[in-house]
Amino acid sequence: MAGVEVKELTISKALEFLEKGEINSVELTKAYLDSIKRIDSKIKSYLFVDEEGALKQAEEADKLRKNGKKALLLGIPLAIKDNICVKGSPTTCASKILENYIAPYDATVIERLKEAGAIFLGKTNMDEFAMGSSTENSAFFPTHNPWDLERVPGGSSGGSAAATSARLCLGALGSDTGGSIRQPACFCGVVGFKPTYGLVSRYGLVAFASSLDQIGPFANSVEDAALLLQVIAGHDPKDSTSAPVELPNFLEFIKENENTRFKIGLPREFFEGGVEKEIIDAIEEVVKALGKKHEIKEVSLPHTEYSVAVYYIIAPAEASSNLARYDGVKYGFRVKEGNLLSMYRKTRALGFGREVKRRIMLGTYALSAGYYDAFYLKASKVRTLIKKDFEKAFSEVDLLITPVSPTLPFRLGEKISDPLQMYLSDIFTIPVNLAGLPGLSVPIKVSSSGLPIALQIIGPHFKDHLVLTLGRQVEKEVDTKFIPPEI
Ligand code: GLN
């Protein structure tokens, strides 16, 4: 692609080039497929690359464009987390139990991306069934952080984040149950957005914890994230939890409101002990700059400290029920041995990895007779208190700014044998899922050790457009290109 630097491309820039005829989608798709061939053996962001399918879709997109077709993502190559169904492609959730599973239908988000003309490069690596914060729980192999190959890309959508960061796609989809879009986006220096619960259909997303799961975009600019959201958001009769709300035009809205002033809250509890100093300093620097235009105020979310405990009752409880369907009969993997009961047992014993089994046990225990009130019911009550904290904060301010992760990207192997340490990675992202709110991770700085730092913007329900608007303003304030070192 003469004159076009893939590293500098965003979706919106690529669309301009395509529109002007300076490049075509086949060239663009080939450029990404070549990069994947060249460096993904080191990053390992993809589980499956659909070279043939992607090139076919690109040819089709070029034909449609020639015939005057207009569509929001016509000819744009994307990557999809491997827990979202793409018809005819493997959907393994990075689990042995789904190793040979080929999705027989498209998730609603995929249908919408197809209608918008997107190209699917392949499926990305993740923690098994989205349980984890480092992508080391993949049953196949861990993914590496493009900024430092010895470090994790975060998780569970680590493959999508790493692929977007290393420019092995123009954008990607992930899912976020407790931080799985925002934390890997933060670790890889890309934009990651978890929409309000109910804004995006979950039909065709393999369920982990249904009251928390949401699909959202990864991109190299807030504008691109808004564009992807535009395409995937909206009511879907196939998902009863998807909300029939009027959608703003996200992209237009954030552009029209680039000078809108907000009342921004800094929740005290999110800046206390345990957060690395360089992260706090970087956020304070941005907040100071924002203070010239916006009103900044300290607020309190007093029940934050219970979030991780509440999450690790509710999420495993829902997971233990959702994962009951993998019994060796209905899906893929089966140990053909013994009677029905021993077949079930052996299939699940060999098919699931350690972390997944830990969650199934935790969840089954929390739901069992005699313990339900003490654990699940109590956790649900505290969840309500956490929600109310946010409601109160949003009666005082429009949006909140917090850290995404208390630490910089850690080394592979550093936390894998200590689940509690791993669980604590999500301390600032989990409350957002428990309350069903929109949360955005925006990169703001490269640390002295060369690793990305991000901040999180949280908004009230269905104020996703405001979150993105402030995100774009932060991005303008920062003005650093988050391009990882050459691999
Ligand atoms: N890391 C959290 C967990 O392990 C969150 C995962 C997610 O958002 N899918 O459950």
Short mmCIF file of C-alpha atoms and ligand atoms in Angstrom, two decimals:
data_model
loop_
_atom_site.label_atom_id
_atom_site.label_comp_id
_atom_site.label_asym_id
_atom_site.label_seq_id
_atom_site.Cartn_x
_atom_site.Cartn_y
_atom_site.Cartn_z
CA MET A 1 0.00 0.00 0.00
CA ALA A 2 2.11 2.83 -1.33
CA GLY A 3 2.19 5.83 0.96
CA VAL A 4 0.01 4.26 3.66
CA GLU A 5 1.66 3.44 6.98
CA VAL A 6 -0.29 0.57 8.58
CA LYS A 7 0.99 1.50 12.05
CA GLU A 8 -0.55 4.95 11.75
CA LEU A 9 -3.91 3.74 10.48
CA THR A 10 -7.17 4.01 12.35
CA ILE A 11 -10.54 2.85 11.08
CA SER A 12 -11.57 6.38 10.20
CA LYS A 13 -8.33 7.06 8.30
CA ALA A 14 -8.61 3.74 6.45
CA LEU A 15 -12.18 4.60 5.47
CA GLU A 16 -10.97 7.92 4.01
CA PHE A 17 -8.32 6.14 1.94
CA LEU A 18 -10.85 3.55 0.77
CA GLU A 19 -13.34 6.25 -0.11
CA LYS A 20 -10.79 8.19 -2.14
CA GLY A 21 -9.70 5.00 -3.91
CA GLU A 22 -6.12 5.34 -2.67
CA ILE A 23 -6.27 1.80 -1.34
CA ASN A 24 -8.73 -1.04 -1.68
CA SER A 25 -9.94 -3.50 0.91
CA VAL A 26 -8.05 -6.46 -0.58
CA GLU A 27 -4.76 -4.56 -0.20
CA LEU A 28 -5.70 -3.48 3.29
CA THR A 29 -6.70 -7.00 4.35
CA LYS A 30 -3.52 -8.47 2.84
CA ALA A 31 -1.44 -5.94 4.77
CA TYR A 32 -2.96 -7.17 8.05
CA LEU A 33 -2.69 -10.84 7.07
CA ASP A 34 1.00 -10.26 6.22
CA SER A 35 1.64 -8.59 9.59
CA ILE A 36 -0.05 -11.50 11.33
CA LYS A 37 2.22 -13.93 9.45
CA ARG A 38 5.25 -11.84 10.27
CA ILE A 39 4.85 -11.22 14.00
CA ASP A 40 1.91 -13.07 15.52
CA SER A 41 4.09 -16.10 16.23
CA LYS A 42 5.66 -13.86 18.91
CA ILE A 43 2.48 -12.21 20.24
CA LYS A 44 0.04 -15.10 19.73
CA SER A 45 -3.04 -12.95 19.68
CA TYR A 46 -5.02 -15.08 17.21
CA LEU A 47 -6.35 -18.59 17.79
CA PHE A 48 -7.65 -18.84 14.24
CA VAL A 49 -6.93 -16.75 11.15
CA ASP A 50 -9.40 -16.98 8.28
CA GLU A 51 -7.15 -15.89 5.43
CA GLU A 52 -9.32 -17.24 2.65
CA GLY A 53 -12.59 -15.97 4.11
CA ALA A 54 -11.20 -12.53 4.87
CA LEU A 55 -9.84 -12.08 1.34
CA LYS A 56 -13.15 -13.18 -0.15
CA GLN A 57 -15.04 -10.70 2.02
CA ALA A 58 -12.57 -7.97 1.03
CA GLU A 59 -13.09 -8.66 -2.68
CA GLU A 60 -16.81 -8.43 -2.14
CA ALA A 61 -16.44 -5.16 -0.21
CA ASP A 62 -14.37 -3.68 -3.04
CA LYS A 63 -17.03 -4.69 -5.55
CA LEU A 64 -19.79 -3.15 -3.45
CA ARG A 65 -17.84 0.08 -3.03
CA LYS A 66 -17.33 0.29 -6.81
CA ASN A 67 -21.09 -0.05 -7.21
CA GLY A 68 -21.65 2.93 -4.94
CA LYS A 69 -22.54 1.09 -1.73
CA LYS A 70 -22.22 3.15 1.45
CA ALA A 71 -21.78 1.35 4.76
CA LEU A 72 -20.11 2.34 8.01
CA LEU A 73 -17.33 -0.26 7.99
CA LEU A 74 -17.16 -1.28 4.35
CA GLY A 75 -13.87 -3.15 3.81
CA ILE A 76 -12.49 -2.74 7.36
CA PRO A 77 -10.60 -5.80 8.76
CA LEU A 78 -11.48 -6.64 12.36
CA ALA A 79 -10.71 -9.38 14.90
CA ILE A 80 -13.26 -11.09 17.13
CA LYS A 81 -12.82 -12.61 20.60
CA ASP A 82 -13.26 -16.36 20.48
CA ASN A 83 -16.37 -16.38 22.66
CA ILE A 84 -18.47 -14.57 20.05
CA CYS A 85 -20.08 -16.78 17.39
CA VAL A 86 -19.07 -16.19 13.78
CA LYS A 87 -20.91 -18.63 11.55
CA GLY A 88 -18.62 -21.31 10.10
CA SER A 89 -15.63 -20.33 12.29
CA PRO A 90 -14.37 -22.08 15.40
CA THR A 91 -15.68 -20.60 18.66
CA THR A 92 -13.62 -22.31 21.33
CA CYS A 93 -13.67 -19.82 24.22
CA ALA A 94 -10.02 -20.96 24.47
CA SER A 95 -11.28 -24.16 26.09
CA LYS A 96 -10.56 -27.79 25.26
CA ILE A 97 -14.21 -28.55 25.82
CA LEU A 98 -15.13 -26.48 22.73
CA GLU A 99 -11.98 -27.23 20.74
CA ASN A 100 -13.81 -28.53 17.71
CA TYR A 101 -16.92 -26.41 17.97
CA ILE A 102 -17.83 -24.51 14.80
CA ALA A 103 -20.47 -21.84 15.34
CA PRO A 104 -23.60 -22.63 13.33
CA TYR A 105 -24.88 -19.05 13.45
CA ASP A 106 -23.74 -15.44 13.76
CA ALA A 107 -24.00 -13.48 16.99
CA THR A 108 -26.18 -10.38 16.55
CA VAL A 109 -23.08 -8.13 16.78
CA ILE A 110 -21.52 -10.14 13.92
CA GLU A 111 -24.69 -9.86 11.82
CA ARG A 112 -24.54 -6.10 12.32
CA LEU A 113 -20.84 -5.86 11.50
CA LYS A 114 -21.49 -7.90 8.35
CA GLU A 115 -24.28 -5.56 7.30
CA ALA A 116 -21.87 -2.68 7.84
CA GLY A 117 -19.36 -4.36 5.50
CA ALA A 118 -16.65 -5.39 8.01
CA ILE A 119 -14.05 -8.07 7.20
CA PHE A 120 -13.30 -10.82 9.73
CA LEU A 121 -9.61 -11.67 10.01
CA GLY A 122 -10.09 -14.31 12.68
CA LYS A 123 -10.75 -15.19 16.29
CA THR A 124 -8.60 -13.98 19.16
CA ASN A 125 -7.16 -15.66 22.22
CA MET A 126 -8.64 -15.23 25.68
CA ASP A 127 -8.70 -16.68 29.17
CA GLU A 128 -10.77 -19.87 29.08
CA PHE A 129 -14.47 -18.89 29.13
CA ALA A 130 -13.33 -15.30 29.85
CA MET A 131 -12.19 -16.21 33.36
CA GLY A 132 -8.95 -14.42 34.07
CA SER A 133 -7.00 -11.19 33.78
CA SER A 134 -3.89 -12.21 31.85
CA THR A 135 -4.90 -14.55 28.97
CA GLU A 136 -2.68 -17.15 30.61
CA ASN A 137 -5.77 -19.27 31.31
CA SER A 138 -6.17 -20.04 27.61
CA ALA A 139 -6.13 -23.83 27.16
CA PHE A 140 -3.99 -23.36 24.05
CA PHE A 141 -1.23 -20.80 24.75
CA PRO A 142 -0.78 -17.45 26.48
CA THR A 143 -0.76 -14.16 24.55
CA HIS A 144 2.13 -11.73 24.96
CA ASN A 145 1.97 -7.97 25.43
CA PRO A 146 3.23 -6.22 22.26
CA TRP A 147 4.90 -3.54 24.45
CA ASP A 148 7.01 -6.15 26.24
CA LEU A 149 6.78 -9.76 25.15
CA GLU A 150 7.64 -11.00 28.64
CA ARG A 151 4.53 -9.37 30.04
CA VAL A 152 0.85 -10.28 29.87
CA PRO A 153 -1.57 -8.36 27.65
CA GLY A 154 -4.21 -8.44 30.40
CA GLY A 155 -7.37 -10.46 30.09
CA SER A 156 -9.63 -12.00 29.46
CA SER A 157 -9.82 -10.33 26.01
CA GLY A 158 -6.00 -10.23 25.79
CA GLY A 159 -5.90 -11.46 22.19
CA SER A 160 -8.20 -8.69 20.94
CA ALA A 161 -6.27 -6.03 22.86
CA ALA A 162 -2.85 -7.28 21.73
CA ALA A 163 -3.97 -7.61 18.09
CA THR A 164 -5.35 -4.06 18.08
CA SER A 165 -2.21 -2.71 19.75
CA ALA A 166 0.23 -4.53 17.42
CA ARG A 167 -1.82 -3.40 14.41
CA LEU A 168 -2.79 -6.96 13.50
CA CYS A 169 -6.35 -5.66 12.87
CA LEU A 170 -7.95 -2.23 12.71
CA GLY A 171 -10.21 -2.88 15.68
CA ALA A 172 -11.71 -5.79 17.57
CA LEU A 173 -14.55 -6.99 19.72
CA GLY A 174 -14.19 -8.34 23.23
CA SER A 175 -16.43 -9.07 26.18
CA ASP A 176 -16.31 -7.58 29.65
CA THR A 177 -17.78 -9.27 32.72
CA GLY A 178 -15.51 -7.73 35.36
CA GLY A 179 -12.99 -5.76 33.34
CA SER A 180 -12.07 -8.00 30.43
CA ILE A 181 -12.17 -5.21 27.85
CA ARG A 182 -10.88 -2.28 29.91
CA GLN A 183 -7.99 -3.97 31.72
CA PRO A 184 -6.37 -5.52 28.60
CA ALA A 185 -6.99 -2.27 26.69
CA CYS A 186 -5.13 -0.50 29.50
CA PHE A 187 -2.25 -3.02 29.47
CA CYS A 188 -1.86 -2.80 25.67
CA GLY A 189 -2.28 0.96 25.20
CA VAL A 190 -5.50 0.85 23.16
CA VAL A 191 -9.00 2.20 23.68
CA GLY A 192 -11.46 -0.30 25.17
CA PHE A 193 -15.11 0.31 25.94
CA LYS A 194 -17.63 -1.63 28.01
CA PRO A 195 -21.08 -0.28 27.13
CA THR A 196 -24.01 0.03 29.54
CA TYR A 197 -25.46 -3.40 30.32
CA GLY A 198 -28.27 -3.87 27.78
CA LEU A 199 -26.94 -1.51 25.10
CA VAL A 200 -25.38 -4.29 23.01
CA SER A 201 -27.02 -7.64 22.32
CA ARG A 202 -25.45 -10.69 23.98
CA TYR A 203 -27.10 -13.10 21.54
CA GLY A 204 -24.31 -15.35 20.27
CA LEU A 205 -21.87 -14.42 23.04
CA VAL A 206 -21.00 -17.56 24.98
CA ALA A 207 -22.41 -16.85 28.44
CA PHE A 208 -20.11 -16.53 31.45
CA ALA A 209 -22.08 -14.47 34.01
CA SER A 210 -25.23 -13.29 32.29
CA SER A 211 -26.06 -10.37 34.58
CA LEU A 212 -22.59 -8.88 34.02
CA ASP A 213 -21.43 -9.82 30.47
CA GLN A 214 -21.33 -7.13 27.81
CA ILE A 215 -19.70 -7.03 24.36
CA GLY A 216 -17.69 -3.96 23.41
CA PRO A 217 -15.04 -2.58 21.05
CA PHE A 218 -11.24 -2.23 21.05
CA ALA A 219 -9.74 0.44 18.79
CA ASN A 220 -6.83 2.79 18.34
CA SER A 221 -8.91 5.92 18.89
CA VAL A 222 -12.04 6.88 20.81
CA GLU A 223 -13.60 7.89 17.50
CA ASP A 224 -13.10 4.37 16.14
CA ALA A 225 -14.58 2.87 19.30
CA ALA A 226 -17.64 5.11 18.88
CA LEU A 227 -17.99 4.00 15.28
CA LEU A 228 -17.82 0.30 16.21
CA LEU A 229 -20.34 0.90 18.98
CA GLN A 230 -22.64 2.66 16.51
CA VAL A 231 -22.74 -0.52 14.45
CA ILE A 232 -23.16 -3.08 17.23
CA ALA A 233 -25.46 -1.23 19.67
CA GLY A 234 -29.24 -1.35 19.70
CA HIS A 235 -32.19 -3.41 20.76
CA ASP A 236 -32.30 -7.07 19.76
CA PRO A 237 -35.45 -9.13 20.27
CA LYS A 238 -33.21 -12.22 20.59
CA ASP A 239 -31.71 -10.88 23.85
CA SER A 240 -34.37 -10.10 26.42
CA THR A 241 -31.92 -8.02 28.45
CA SER A 242 -31.12 -5.75 25.52
CA ALA A 243 -32.80 -2.42 26.11
CA PRO A 244 -35.21 -0.76 23.66
CA VAL A 245 -33.56 2.65 23.97
CA GLU A 246 -33.18 5.45 21.45
CA LEU A 247 -29.55 5.56 20.27
CA PRO A 248 -27.68 8.79 19.68
CA ASN A 249 -25.30 8.95 16.72
CA PHE A 250 -22.23 8.29 18.86
CA LEU A 251 -19.67 9.51 16.35
CA GLU A 252 -21.47 12.74 15.53
CA PHE A 253 -22.23 13.36 19.18
CA ILE A 254 -18.62 13.15 20.34
CA LYS A 255 -17.48 15.45 17.54
CA GLU A 256 -20.21 18.01 18.16
CA ASN A 257 -19.45 18.01 21.88
CA GLU A 258 -15.71 18.32 21.84
CA ASN A 259 -15.95 21.49 23.92
CA THR A 260 -18.72 20.42 26.28
CA ARG A 261 -17.84 20.96 29.92
CA PHE A 262 -18.54 18.31 32.53
CA LYS A 263 -18.64 17.97 36.26
CA ILE A 264 -16.10 15.21 36.84
CA GLY A 265 -15.92 13.18 40.05
CA LEU A 266 -12.83 11.49 41.45
CA PRO A 267 -13.97 8.68 43.77
CA ARG A 268 -11.66 8.82 46.76
CA GLU A 269 -11.64 5.03 47.31
CA PHE A 270 -10.20 4.42 43.83
CA PHE A 271 -7.05 6.42 44.51
CA GLU A 272 -6.18 4.99 47.91
CA GLY A 273 -3.38 2.55 48.84
CA GLY A 274 -2.12 -0.15 46.54
CA VAL A 275 -2.17 1.79 43.28
CA GLU A 276 1.28 2.24 41.72
CA LYS A 277 2.49 5.80 42.10
CA GLU A 278 3.31 6.28 38.44
CA ILE A 279 -0.31 5.47 37.56
CA ILE A 280 -1.72 7.94 40.09
CA ASP A 281 0.74 10.63 38.91
CA ALA A 282 -0.19 10.12 35.26
CA ILE A 283 -3.91 10.38 36.00
CA GLU A 284 -3.41 13.45 38.18
CA GLU A 285 -1.52 15.16 35.38
CA VAL A 286 -4.43 14.61 32.97
CA VAL A 287 -7.01 15.62 35.58
CA LYS A 288 -5.07 18.84 36.18
CA ALA A 289 -5.20 19.66 32.49
CA LEU A 290 -8.93 18.82 32.37
CA GLY A 291 -9.46 21.08 35.38
CA LYS A 292 -8.80 24.12 33.21
CA LYS A 293 -12.08 23.50 31.48
CA HIS A 294 -14.15 21.11 33.59
CA GLU A 295 -15.22 21.19 37.19
CA ILE A 296 -13.42 18.52 39.22
CA LYS A 297 -14.76 17.25 42.51
CA GLU A 298 -13.94 14.48 44.97
CA VAL A 299 -16.75 11.99 45.55
CA SER A 300 -17.10 8.79 47.57
CA LEU A 301 -18.14 5.25 46.65
CA PRO A 302 -17.93 3.74 50.13
CA HIS A 303 -18.83 0.15 49.22
CA THR A 304 -16.07 -0.22 46.60
CA GLU A 305 -14.02 -2.40 48.94
CA TYR A 306 -16.66 -5.16 48.80
CA SER A 307 -16.81 -5.31 44.99
CA VAL A 308 -14.30 -8.07 44.41
CA ALA A 309 -15.85 -10.27 47.12
CA VAL A 310 -19.35 -9.70 45.74
CA TYR A 311 -18.21 -10.38 42.19
CA TYR A 312 -16.54 -13.65 43.17
CA ILE A 313 -19.85 -14.93 44.52
CA ILE A 314 -22.16 -13.67 41.78
CA ALA A 315 -19.98 -14.34 38.72
CA PRO A 316 -19.05 -17.95 39.67
CA ALA A 317 -22.68 -18.64 40.70
CA GLU A 318 -23.92 -17.61 37.26
CA ALA A 319 -20.99 -19.38 35.59
CA SER A 320 -21.64 -22.67 37.37
CA SER A 321 -25.14 -22.63 35.96
CA ASN A 322 -24.16 -21.42 32.46
CA LEU A 323 -21.38 -24.00 32.13
CA ALA A 324 -23.61 -26.93 33.08
CA ARG A 325 -24.44 -27.31 29.39
CA TYR A 326 -20.94 -28.61 28.54
CA ASP A 327 -21.61 -32.21 29.34
CA GLY A 328 -20.06 -34.04 26.40
CA VAL A 329 -23.47 -34.57 24.82
CA LYS A 330 -24.53 -31.23 23.39
CA TYR A 331 -21.15 -29.79 22.37
CA GLY A 332 -17.76 -30.80 20.96
CA PHE A 333 -15.44 -32.66 23.29
CA ARG A 334 -16.46 -36.00 24.82
CA VAL A 335 -14.60 -38.74 26.67
CA LYS A 336 -16.18 -41.88 25.22
CA GLU A 337 -15.83 -44.11 28.22
CA GLY A 338 -17.93 -45.84 30.87
CA ASN A 339 -21.56 -45.17 31.57
CA LEU A 340 -23.39 -41.87 31.17
CA LEU A 341 -22.40 -40.50 34.57
CA SER A 342 -18.71 -41.32 34.21
CA MET A 343 -18.75 -39.89 30.67
CA TYR A 344 -20.08 -36.60 32.09
CA ARG A 345 -17.50 -36.63 34.84
CA LYS A 346 -14.50 -37.43 32.69
CA THR A 347 -15.51 -35.04 29.93
CA ARG A 348 -15.79 -32.14 32.36
CA ALA A 349 -12.67 -33.17 34.29
CA LEU A 350 -10.54 -33.21 31.14
CA GLY A 351 -12.37 -30.54 29.15
CA PHE A 352 -12.21 -27.65 31.64
CA GLY A 353 -9.05 -25.98 32.92
CA ARG A 354 -8.14 -25.28 36.56
CA GLU A 355 -9.58 -21.77 36.85
CA VAL A 356 -12.88 -22.75 35.24
CA LYS A 357 -13.21 -25.68 37.63
CA ARG A 358 -12.40 -23.42 40.57
CA ARG A 359 -15.22 -21.07 39.52
CA ILE A 360 -17.70 -23.92 38.99
CA MET A 361 -16.95 -25.23 42.48
CA LEU A 362 -17.17 -21.79 44.08
CA GLY A 363 -20.43 -21.03 42.30
CA THR A 364 -22.05 -24.38 43.02
CA TYR A 365 -21.14 -24.04 46.68
CA ALA A 366 -22.48 -20.46 46.89
CA LEU A 367 -25.80 -21.57 45.42
CA SER A 368 -26.24 -24.79 47.37
CA ALA A 369 -29.04 -25.30 49.88
CA GLY A 370 -28.19 -23.83 53.25
CA TYR A 371 -25.54 -21.50 51.82
CA TYR A 372 -27.61 -19.54 49.33
CA ASP A 373 -28.74 -16.91 51.85
CA ALA A 374 -25.33 -16.56 53.42
CA PHE A 375 -23.52 -16.05 50.12
CA TYR A 376 -25.57 -15.40 47.01
CA LEU A 377 -28.37 -13.45 48.65
CA LYS A 378 -25.97 -11.40 50.73
CA ALA A 379 -23.79 -10.65 47.71
CA SER A 380 -26.87 -9.52 45.76
CA LYS A 381 -27.76 -7.13 48.59
CA VAL A 382 -24.28 -5.64 48.69
CA ARG A 383 -24.44 -5.35 44.90
CA THR A 384 -27.44 -3.06 45.38
CA LEU A 385 -25.45 -0.92 47.82
CA ILE A 386 -22.66 -0.61 45.27
CA LYS A 387 -25.20 0.49 42.63
CA LYS A 388 -26.63 3.05 45.04
CA ASP A 389 -23.17 4.50 45.69
CA PHE A 390 -22.91 5.23 41.97
CA GLU A 391 -26.43 6.69 41.83
CA LYS A 392 -25.52 9.07 44.62
CA ALA A 393 -22.24 10.05 42.96
CA PHE A 394 -24.05 10.71 39.68
CA SER A 395 -26.47 13.04 41.45
CA GLU A 396 -23.41 15.21 42.15
CA VAL A 397 -21.29 14.80 38.98
CA ASP A 398 -21.74 13.84 35.30
CA LEU A 399 -18.87 11.40 34.96
CA LEU A 400 -16.16 9.71 37.04
CA ILE A 401 -12.44 9.30 36.39
CA THR A 402 -10.54 6.42 38.04
CA PRO A 403 -7.55 4.17 37.37
CA VAL A 404 -8.25 1.05 35.28
CA SER A 405 -5.71 -1.22 36.92
CA PRO A 406 -3.75 -0.79 40.14
CA THR A 407 -0.57 -2.03 38.46
CA LEU A 408 1.34 -1.85 35.20
CA PRO A 409 1.23 -4.99 33.00
CA PHE A 410 2.78 -7.80 35.03
CA ARG A 411 5.11 -10.57 33.87
CA LEU A 412 3.88 -13.86 32.50
CA GLY A 413 3.78 -16.33 35.37
CA GLU A 414 3.88 -13.60 38.03
CA LYS A 415 0.33 -14.05 39.34
CA ILE A 416 -0.86 -17.27 37.80
CA SER A 417 -0.34 -19.37 40.93
CA ASP A 418 -2.01 -16.81 43.21
CA PRO A 419 -5.67 -16.45 42.18
CA LEU A 420 -6.37 -13.76 44.78
CA GLN A 421 -3.64 -11.49 43.40
CA MET A 422 -5.04 -12.08 39.92
CA TYR A 423 -8.59 -11.30 41.09
CA LEU A 424 -7.39 -8.01 42.61
CA SER A 425 -6.30 -6.78 39.16
CA ASP A 426 -9.94 -5.97 38.51
CA ILE A 427 -10.66 -4.03 41.65
CA PHE A 428 -11.46 -0.82 39.72
CA THR A 429 -13.34 -2.38 36.82
CA ILE A 430 -15.58 -4.86 38.65
CA PRO A 431 -17.82 -2.26 40.42
CA VAL A 432 -18.78 -0.90 36.99
CA ASN A 433 -20.11 -4.30 35.87
CA LEU A 434 -21.92 -4.88 39.15
CA ALA A 435 -23.75 -1.58 38.60
CA GLY A 436 -24.25 -2.18 34.83
CA LEU A 437 -22.58 1.12 33.89
CA PRO A 438 -20.55 2.16 30.84
CA GLY A 439 -16.75 2.25 31.34
CA LEU A 440 -14.01 3.38 28.97
CA SER A 441 -10.28 2.78 29.16
CA VAL A 442 -8.21 5.49 27.45
CA PRO A 443 -4.41 5.31 27.24
CA ILE A 444 -2.74 8.42 28.69
CA LYS A 445 0.97 7.78 29.08
CA VAL A 446 3.89 5.46 28.49
CA SER A 447 5.58 4.65 31.82
CA SER A 448 9.30 5.09 32.53
CA SER A 449 9.60 1.33 31.89
CA GLY A 450 7.95 1.69 28.49
CA LEU A 451 4.52 0.29 29.40
CA PRO A 452 1.12 1.87 28.75
CA ILE A 453 -0.92 3.61 31.48
CA ALA A 454 -4.65 4.36 31.09
CA LEU A 455 -7.49 5.99 32.94
CA GLN A 456 -11.10 4.86 33.20
CA ILE A 457 -14.15 7.05 32.58
CA ILE A 458 -17.41 5.82 34.12
CA GLY A 459 -20.84 7.24 33.33
CA PRO A 460 -24.47 6.77 34.36
CA HIS A 461 -26.66 4.15 32.62
CA PHE A 462 -27.07 4.81 28.89
CA LYS A 463 -24.84 7.89 28.98
CA ASP A 464 -22.31 6.00 26.88
CA HIS A 465 -22.14 8.96 24.51
CA LEU A 466 -21.01 11.25 27.36
CA VAL A 467 -18.33 8.78 28.44
CA LEU A 468 -16.99 8.64 24.88
CA THR A 469 -17.15 12.43 24.60
CA LEU A 470 -14.94 12.94 27.63
CA GLY A 471 -12.74 10.08 26.38
CA ARG A 472 -12.11 11.95 23.14
CA GLN A 473 -11.30 15.11 25.08
CA VAL A 474 -8.79 13.18 27.22
CA GLU A 475 -7.24 11.71 24.08
CA LYS A 476 -6.79 15.22 22.64
CA GLU A 477 -5.19 16.36 25.90
CA VAL A 478 -2.72 13.48 25.81
CA ASP A 479 -1.76 13.49 22.15
CA THR A 480 0.72 10.58 22.38
CA LYS A 481 0.72 7.90 19.71
CA PHE A 482 0.46 4.55 21.43
CA ILE A 483 2.45 2.48 18.97
CA PRO A 484 4.39 -0.39 20.59
CA PRO A 485 8.09 -0.89 19.77
CA GLU A 486 9.01 -2.75 16.56
CA ILE A 487 8.84 -6.55 16.98
N1 GLN B 1 -10.86 -11.03 35.44
C1 GLN B 1 -12.23 -11.17 35.81
C2 GLN B 1 -12.53 -12.63 35.98
O1 GLN B 1 -11.63 -13.38 35.95
C3 GLN B 1 -13.10 -10.56 34.77
C4 GLN B 1 -13.21 -11.35 33.53
C5 GLN B 1 -14.11 -10.77 32.49
O2 GLN B 1 -14.44 -9.58 32.51
N2 GLN B 1 -14.58 -11.64 31.60
O3 GLN B 1 -13.63 -13.04 36.14
#
